[in-house]
Amino acid sequence: MIVLRTVAEVREFRLTCESVGFVPTMGALHAGHLKLMESAVEENVVGIGSIFVNPLQFGAGEDLGNYPRREAEDIALAEGVGMRAMFCPSVEEMLGRSSTRVTVSGVSDLFEGERRPGHFEGVATIVAQLFGIVRPTRAYFGLKDLQQCAVVRQMVADLCMDIDLQFIETIREESGLAMSSRNGYFSESDRAWAAHLNRICRVVAERLVEGRDDFNSVFGWGKNELSRHRFEVEYLDVVDFRTMRPVQSVDIYSRLVVAARFAGVRLIDNLAVIE
Ligand code: PAF
């Protein structure tokens, strides 16, 4: 495993790689990240990851200061699944000289974009920069962050970046809770309880497919059920993944999206409505 700290080091290493599968992360790696890395290693000659807690994508009052940082452990985990190099730059290396910002409108307007102003601009800016540095053949993202996938896809298409994007289905804890670096903020009992989010959403999706009630009644039922289980719901909707706009009928592109707060932690999740 090679740890790269500067753009120049990545450039030099990249010269030795035929095809590169790239997994950008903010660290605190879990089974979801490792699944992306396994795919990157399997489908490319070389797997390169990055760990960078990107200040641009955190809003005021969010958890930038508390975000879990455990670089040595992460590097060992990445090495364990066969990644060859990890790019772990400083904030100065990434942002010290940059003034360009990448805005992807449309797909970033609603849901997370509406509630976290500037978040997707921060994500798109850093992902574009990482793509420019690493020049991956393929890049791997988890569908847990559905809207992020849609934003990156739109950016890559609009800026004619020659990168094959791979979106990998969410890995879940045994309880059904989506793997997330922020799950560590929960106490053990709250973490078990948080799994009700996915359970209730699965029932909502089933009811939408059954089609016995209109969408609004089903969402009303779902929100009510979530509140009864002590979740403060921010949104519960069905979108077309390609546009991130709400839809009124379901097909293979439809994903149920949810954001809710529980025990002081903001959770997002999504699932395919038609399996
Ligand atoms: O999904 C993440 O961890 C981040 O948003 C990403 C893609 C690494 C950009 O900072």
CSV table of C-alpha atoms and ligand atoms in Angstrom, one decimal:
chain,number,residue,atom,x,y,z
A,1,MET,CA,0.0,0.0,0.0
A,2,ILE,CA,1.3,3.4,-1.0
A,3,VAL,CA,0.1,6.5,0.8
A,4,LEU,CA,0.1,9.6,-1.4
A,5,ARG,CA,-0.1,13.0,0.1
A,6,THR,CA,0.4,15.4,-2.8
A,7,VAL,CA,-1.0,15.9,-6.3
A,8,ALA,CA,2.5,15.4,-7.7
A,9,GLU,CA,2.9,12.1,-6.0
A,10,VAL,CA,-0.5,10.9,-7.4
A,11,ARG,CA,0.6,12.0,-10.9
A,12,GLU,CA,3.8,10.1,-10.7
A,13,PHE,CA,2.1,6.9,-9.4
A,14,ARG,CA,-0.7,7.2,-12.0
A,15,LEU,CA,2.0,6.9,-14.8
A,16,THR,CA,2.6,3.3,-13.7
A,17,CYS,CA,-1.1,2.3,-13.8
A,18,GLU,CA,-2.8,0.9,-16.8
A,19,SER,CA,-6.4,1.2,-15.6
A,20,VAL,CA,-7.5,2.7,-12.3
A,21,GLY,CA,-10.6,2.0,-10.3
A,22,PHE,CA,-11.1,5.0,-7.9
A,23,VAL,CA,-13.0,5.2,-4.7
A,24,PRO,CA,-13.2,8.7,-3.2
A,25,THR,CA,-14.1,8.7,0.5
A,26,MET,CA,-14.1,10.9,3.6
A,27,GLY,CA,-12.6,8.0,5.6
A,28,ALA,CA,-14.2,6.2,8.6
A,29,LEU,CA,-14.5,3.3,6.3
A,30,HIS,CA,-17.2,0.7,6.7
A,31,ALA,CA,-18.4,-2.4,4.8
A,32,GLY,CA,-20.1,-0.1,2.2
A,33,HIS,CA,-16.8,1.5,1.3
A,34,LEU,CA,-15.0,-1.8,1.3
A,35,LYS,CA,-17.6,-3.2,-1.2
A,36,LEU,CA,-16.8,-0.3,-3.5
A,37,MET,CA,-13.1,-1.0,-3.1
A,38,GLU,CA,-13.5,-4.7,-3.8
A,39,SER,CA,-15.3,-3.8,-7.1
A,40,ALA,CA,-12.6,-1.3,-8.0
A,41,VAL,CA,-9.9,-3.9,-7.4
A,42,GLU,CA,-11.7,-6.6,-9.3
A,43,GLU,CA,-12.6,-4.5,-12.4
A,44,ASN,CA,-9.3,-2.6,-12.8
A,45,VAL,CA,-5.6,-3.2,-12.9
A,46,VAL,CA,-5.1,-0.9,-9.9
A,47,GLY,CA,-7.4,0.3,-7.1
A,48,ILE,CA,-6.8,3.8,-5.7
A,49,GLY,CA,-8.8,5.4,-2.9
A,50,SER,CA,-8.8,8.8,-1.3
A,51,ILE,CA,-9.5,10.0,2.2
A,52,PHE,CA,-10.4,13.7,2.4
A,53,VAL,CA,-12.9,15.2,4.8
A,54,ASN,CA,-14.0,17.9,2.5
A,55,PRO,CA,-14.8,21.2,4.3
A,56,LEU,CA,-16.6,22.5,1.2
A,57,GLN,CA,-19.5,20.1,1.6
A,58,PHE,CA,-20.3,20.8,5.3
A,59,GLY,CA,-22.6,23.6,6.2
A,60,ALA,CA,-22.5,25.9,9.2
A,61,GLY,CA,-23.5,23.9,12.3
A,62,GLU,CA,-22.8,20.5,10.6
A,63,ASP,CA,-20.3,17.9,11.9
A,64,LEU,CA,-17.1,18.9,10.1
A,65,GLY,CA,-15.2,19.2,13.5
A,66,ASN,CA,-16.5,15.9,14.9
A,67,TYR,CA,-16.4,13.9,11.7
A,68,PRO,CA,-14.6,10.6,12.5
A,69,ARG,CA,-11.0,10.6,11.4
A,70,ARG,CA,-9.0,7.3,11.7
A,71,GLU,CA,-6.6,7.3,8.8
A,72,ALA,CA,-4.2,4.5,9.9
A,73,GLU,CA,-7.1,2.1,10.5
A,74,ASP,CA,-8.7,3.1,7.1
A,75,ILE,CA,-5.5,2.5,5.2
A,76,ALA,CA,-5.2,-0.9,6.8
A,77,LEU,CA,-8.8,-1.8,5.8
A,78,ALA,CA,-8.2,-0.5,2.2
A,79,GLU,CA,-5.0,-2.6,2.0
A,80,GLY,CA,-6.9,-5.6,3.2
A,81,VAL,CA,-9.2,-5.6,0.2
A,82,GLY,CA,-6.3,-5.1,-2.2
A,83,MET,CA,-6.2,-1.3,-2.9
A,84,ARG,CA,-2.8,-0.3,-4.1
A,85,ALA,CA,-2.7,3.4,-3.1
A,86,MET,CA,-4.6,5.8,-0.9
A,87,PHE,CA,-4.5,9.6,-1.6
A,88,CYS,CA,-4.7,11.4,1.7
A,89,PRO,CA,-4.1,15.1,1.0
A,90,SER,CA,-4.2,18.0,3.4
A,91,VAL,CA,-6.8,20.7,3.2
A,92,GLU,CA,-4.1,23.1,2.0
A,93,GLU,CA,-3.0,20.7,-0.8
A,94,MET,CA,-6.6,20.4,-2.1
A,95,LEU,CA,-8.0,23.9,-1.5
A,96,GLY,CA,-5.0,26.1,-0.8
A,97,ARG,CA,-4.9,27.6,-4.2
A,98,SER,CA,-8.3,26.8,-5.7
A,99,SER,CA,-11.1,29.3,-6.4
A,100,THR,CA,-13.2,27.3,-8.9
A,101,ARG,CA,-16.5,25.9,-7.8
A,102,VAL,CA,-18.6,23.4,-9.7
A,103,THR,CA,-22.4,23.8,-9.6
A,104,VAL,CA,-24.6,21.1,-11.0
A,105,SER,CA,-28.1,22.5,-11.2
A,106,GLY,CA,-31.3,20.5,-11.7
A,107,VAL,CA,-30.5,17.2,-10.0
A,108,SER,CA,-29.1,19.1,-7.0
A,109,ASP,CA,-32.1,21.4,-6.5
A,110,LEU,CA,-34.4,19.4,-4.2
A,111,PHE,CA,-34.1,17.1,-1.1
A,112,GLU,CA,-30.6,17.3,0.2
A,113,GLY,CA,-29.8,20.2,-2.0
A,114,GLU,CA,-32.7,22.2,-0.6
A,115,ARG,CA,-31.8,21.3,3.0
A,116,ARG,CA,-28.0,21.6,2.8
A,117,PRO,CA,-27.3,24.7,0.8
A,118,GLY,CA,-23.9,24.5,-0.9
A,119,HIS,CA,-23.4,20.8,-0.1
A,120,PHE,CA,-23.5,19.5,-3.6
A,121,GLU,CA,-21.4,22.4,-4.9
A,122,GLY,CA,-18.8,21.3,-2.4
A,123,VAL,CA,-19.1,17.6,-3.4
A,124,ALA,CA,-19.0,18.3,-7.2
A,125,THR,CA,-16.0,20.7,-6.8
A,126,ILE,CA,-13.9,18.2,-4.8
A,127,VAL,CA,-15.0,15.2,-6.9
A,128,ALA,CA,-14.1,17.1,-10.2
A,129,GLN,CA,-10.7,18.0,-8.6
A,130,LEU,CA,-10.1,14.4,-7.5
A,131,PHE,CA,-11.0,13.1,-11.0
A,132,GLY,CA,-8.5,15.6,-12.5
A,133,ILE,CA,-5.8,14.4,-10.1
A,134,VAL,CA,-6.4,10.6,-10.3
A,135,ARG,CA,-7.7,10.4,-13.8
A,136,PRO,CA,-9.6,7.2,-13.1
A,137,THR,CA,-10.8,4.7,-15.7
A,138,ARG,CA,-13.8,3.9,-13.4
A,139,ALA,CA,-15.1,5.6,-10.3
A,140,TYR,CA,-17.2,3.9,-7.6
A,141,PHE,CA,-19.9,5.5,-5.5
A,142,GLY,CA,-22.5,4.0,-3.1
A,143,LEU,CA,-26.2,4.5,-3.8
A,144,LYS,CA,-26.7,5.3,-0.1
A,145,ASP,CA,-26.0,8.9,-1.2
A,146,LEU,CA,-28.4,8.7,-4.1
A,147,GLN,CA,-28.5,12.4,-5.0
A,148,GLN,CA,-24.7,12.6,-4.8
A,149,CYS,CA,-24.6,9.8,-7.5
A,150,ALA,CA,-27.1,11.8,-9.6
A,151,VAL,CA,-25.0,15.0,-9.3
A,152,VAL,CA,-21.8,13.2,-10.2
A,153,ARG,CA,-23.4,11.5,-13.1
A,154,GLN,CA,-24.8,14.8,-14.4
A,155,MET,CA,-21.4,16.5,-13.9
A,156,VAL,CA,-19.5,13.8,-15.7
A,157,ALA,CA,-21.9,13.9,-18.6
A,158,ASP,CA,-22.0,17.7,-18.8
A,159,LEU,CA,-18.2,18.2,-18.6
A,160,CYS,CA,-17.5,15.3,-21.0
A,161,MET,CA,-15.3,13.5,-18.5
A,162,ASP,CA,-14.2,10.1,-19.8
A,163,ILE,CA,-14.9,8.2,-16.7
A,164,ASP,CA,-17.1,5.1,-16.3
A,165,LEU,CA,-19.2,5.6,-13.2
A,166,GLN,CA,-20.3,2.6,-11.1
A,167,PHE,CA,-23.0,3.0,-8.5
A,168,ILE,CA,-23.2,0.2,-6.0
A,169,GLU,CA,-26.2,-0.8,-4.0
A,170,THR,CA,-26.3,0.2,-0.3
A,171,ILE,CA,-24.8,-2.2,2.2
A,172,ARG,CA,-26.9,-2.6,5.3
A,173,GLU,CA,-26.3,-3.8,8.9
A,174,GLU,CA,-28.1,-7.0,9.8
A,175,SER,CA,-30.9,-4.9,11.2
A,176,GLY,CA,-31.4,-3.2,7.8
A,177,LEU,CA,-29.9,0.1,8.8
A,178,ALA,CA,-27.8,1.5,5.9
A,179,MET,CA,-24.1,1.5,6.6
A,180,SER,CA,-22.9,5.0,7.3
A,181,SER,CA,-19.8,6.6,8.9
A,182,ARG,CA,-22.2,8.6,11.0
A,183,ASN,CA,-23.9,5.4,12.6
A,184,GLY,CA,-21.1,5.6,15.1
A,185,TYR,CA,-22.8,8.7,16.6
A,186,PHE,CA,-25.6,6.4,18.0
A,187,SER,CA,-25.7,4.5,21.3
A,188,GLU,CA,-26.0,0.8,20.8
A,189,SER,CA,-29.8,0.8,21.6
A,190,ASP,CA,-30.5,3.8,19.4
A,191,ARG,CA,-28.6,2.2,16.5
A,192,ALA,CA,-30.8,-0.9,16.8
A,193,TRP,CA,-33.9,1.3,16.9
A,194,ALA,CA,-32.8,3.4,13.9
A,195,ALA,CA,-33.4,0.3,11.8
A,196,HIS,CA,-37.1,1.0,11.9
A,197,LEU,CA,-36.4,3.7,9.2
A,198,ASN,CA,-35.6,1.1,6.6
A,199,ARG,CA,-38.3,-1.3,7.8
A,200,ILE,CA,-41.0,1.3,7.5
A,201,CYS,CA,-39.7,2.5,4.1
A,202,ARG,CA,-39.9,-1.0,2.8
A,203,VAL,CA,-43.6,-1.2,3.8
A,204,VAL,CA,-44.2,2.2,2.1
A,205,ALA,CA,-42.5,0.9,-1.1
A,206,GLU,CA,-44.6,-2.2,-1.1
A,207,ARG,CA,-47.8,-0.2,-0.6
A,208,LEU,CA,-46.9,2.1,-3.5
A,209,VAL,CA,-46.4,-0.9,-5.8
A,210,GLU,CA,-49.7,-2.5,-4.6
A,211,GLY,CA,-51.4,0.7,-5.8
A,212,ARG,CA,-54.4,0.3,-3.5
A,213,ASP,CA,-54.0,3.9,-2.1
A,214,ASP,CA,-52.8,7.1,-3.8
A,215,PHE,CA,-49.2,8.2,-3.2
A,216,ASN,CA,-50.1,11.0,-0.8
A,217,SER,CA,-52.1,8.7,1.5
A,218,VAL,CA,-49.2,6.2,1.5
A,219,PHE,CA,-46.6,8.9,2.3
A,220,GLY,CA,-49.0,10.2,5.0
A,221,TRP,CA,-49.1,6.8,6.5
A,222,GLY,CA,-45.3,6.4,6.3
A,223,LYS,CA,-44.6,9.7,7.9
A,224,ASN,CA,-47.1,9.0,10.7
A,225,GLU,CA,-45.5,5.6,11.3
A,226,LEU,CA,-42.1,7.1,11.4
A,227,SER,CA,-43.2,9.8,13.9
A,228,ARG,CA,-44.7,7.1,16.0
A,229,HIS,CA,-41.3,5.6,16.1
A,230,ARG,CA,-39.7,8.9,17.2
A,231,PHE,CA,-38.3,9.9,13.8
A,232,GLU,CA,-38.6,13.6,12.8
A,233,VAL,CA,-39.2,13.3,9.1
A,234,GLU,CA,-37.7,15.9,6.8
A,235,TYR,CA,-38.9,14.2,3.6
A,236,LEU,CA,-40.4,11.0,2.3
A,237,ASP,CA,-41.0,10.8,-1.5
A,238,VAL,CA,-40.4,8.9,-4.7
A,239,VAL,CA,-38.1,10.2,-7.3
A,240,ASP,CA,-36.8,9.3,-10.7
A,241,PHE,CA,-33.1,8.7,-9.9
A,242,ARG,CA,-32.0,10.3,-13.2
A,243,THR,CA,-33.6,13.6,-12.5
A,244,MET,CA,-34.1,13.6,-8.7
A,245,ARG,CA,-37.6,14.9,-9.3
A,246,PRO,CA,-40.7,13.5,-7.6
A,247,VAL,CA,-42.8,11.1,-9.7
A,248,GLN,CA,-46.4,10.0,-9.4
A,249,SER,CA,-46.0,6.5,-10.9
A,250,VAL,CA,-43.3,4.0,-10.4
A,251,ASP,CA,-40.9,2.2,-12.8
A,252,ILE,CA,-37.3,0.8,-12.6
A,253,TYR,CA,-35.8,4.3,-12.1
A,254,SER,CA,-38.0,5.0,-9.1
A,255,ARG,CA,-36.4,5.3,-5.7
A,256,LEU,CA,-38.1,6.0,-2.4
A,257,VAL,CA,-36.0,8.7,-0.6
A,258,VAL,CA,-36.2,9.6,3.0
A,259,ALA,CA,-34.4,11.9,5.5
A,260,ALA,CA,-35.2,11.9,9.2
A,261,ARG,CA,-33.6,12.8,12.5
A,262,PHE,CA,-33.4,10.3,15.3
A,263,ALA,CA,-31.6,10.6,18.6
A,264,GLY,CA,-29.8,13.8,17.4
A,265,VAL,CA,-28.5,12.1,14.2
A,266,ARG,CA,-29.7,13.0,10.7
A,267,LEU,CA,-30.3,9.8,8.6
A,268,ILE,CA,-30.8,9.5,4.9
A,269,ASP,CA,-31.8,6.4,3.1
A,270,ASN,CA,-33.3,5.3,-0.2
A,271,LEU,CA,-34.4,2.1,-1.9
A,272,ALA,CA,-35.6,0.9,-5.3
A,273,VAL,CA,-39.4,0.8,-5.3
A,274,ILE,CA,-39.5,-2.0,-7.7
A,275,GLU,CA,-37.0,-4.7,-6.7
B,1,PAF,O1,-19.4,10.3,-0.3
B,1,PAF,C1,-18.4,10.9,0.2
B,1,PAF,O2,-17.8,10.3,1.1
B,1,PAF,C2,-18.1,12.3,-0.2
B,1,PAF,O3,-19.2,13.0,-0.5
B,1,PAF,C3,-17.1,12.3,-1.4
B,1,PAF,C4,-17.7,11.7,-2.7
B,1,PAF,C5,-15.8,11.5,-1.0
B,1,PAF,C6,-16.7,13.7,-1.8
B,1,PAF,O4,-16.1,14.4,-0.7
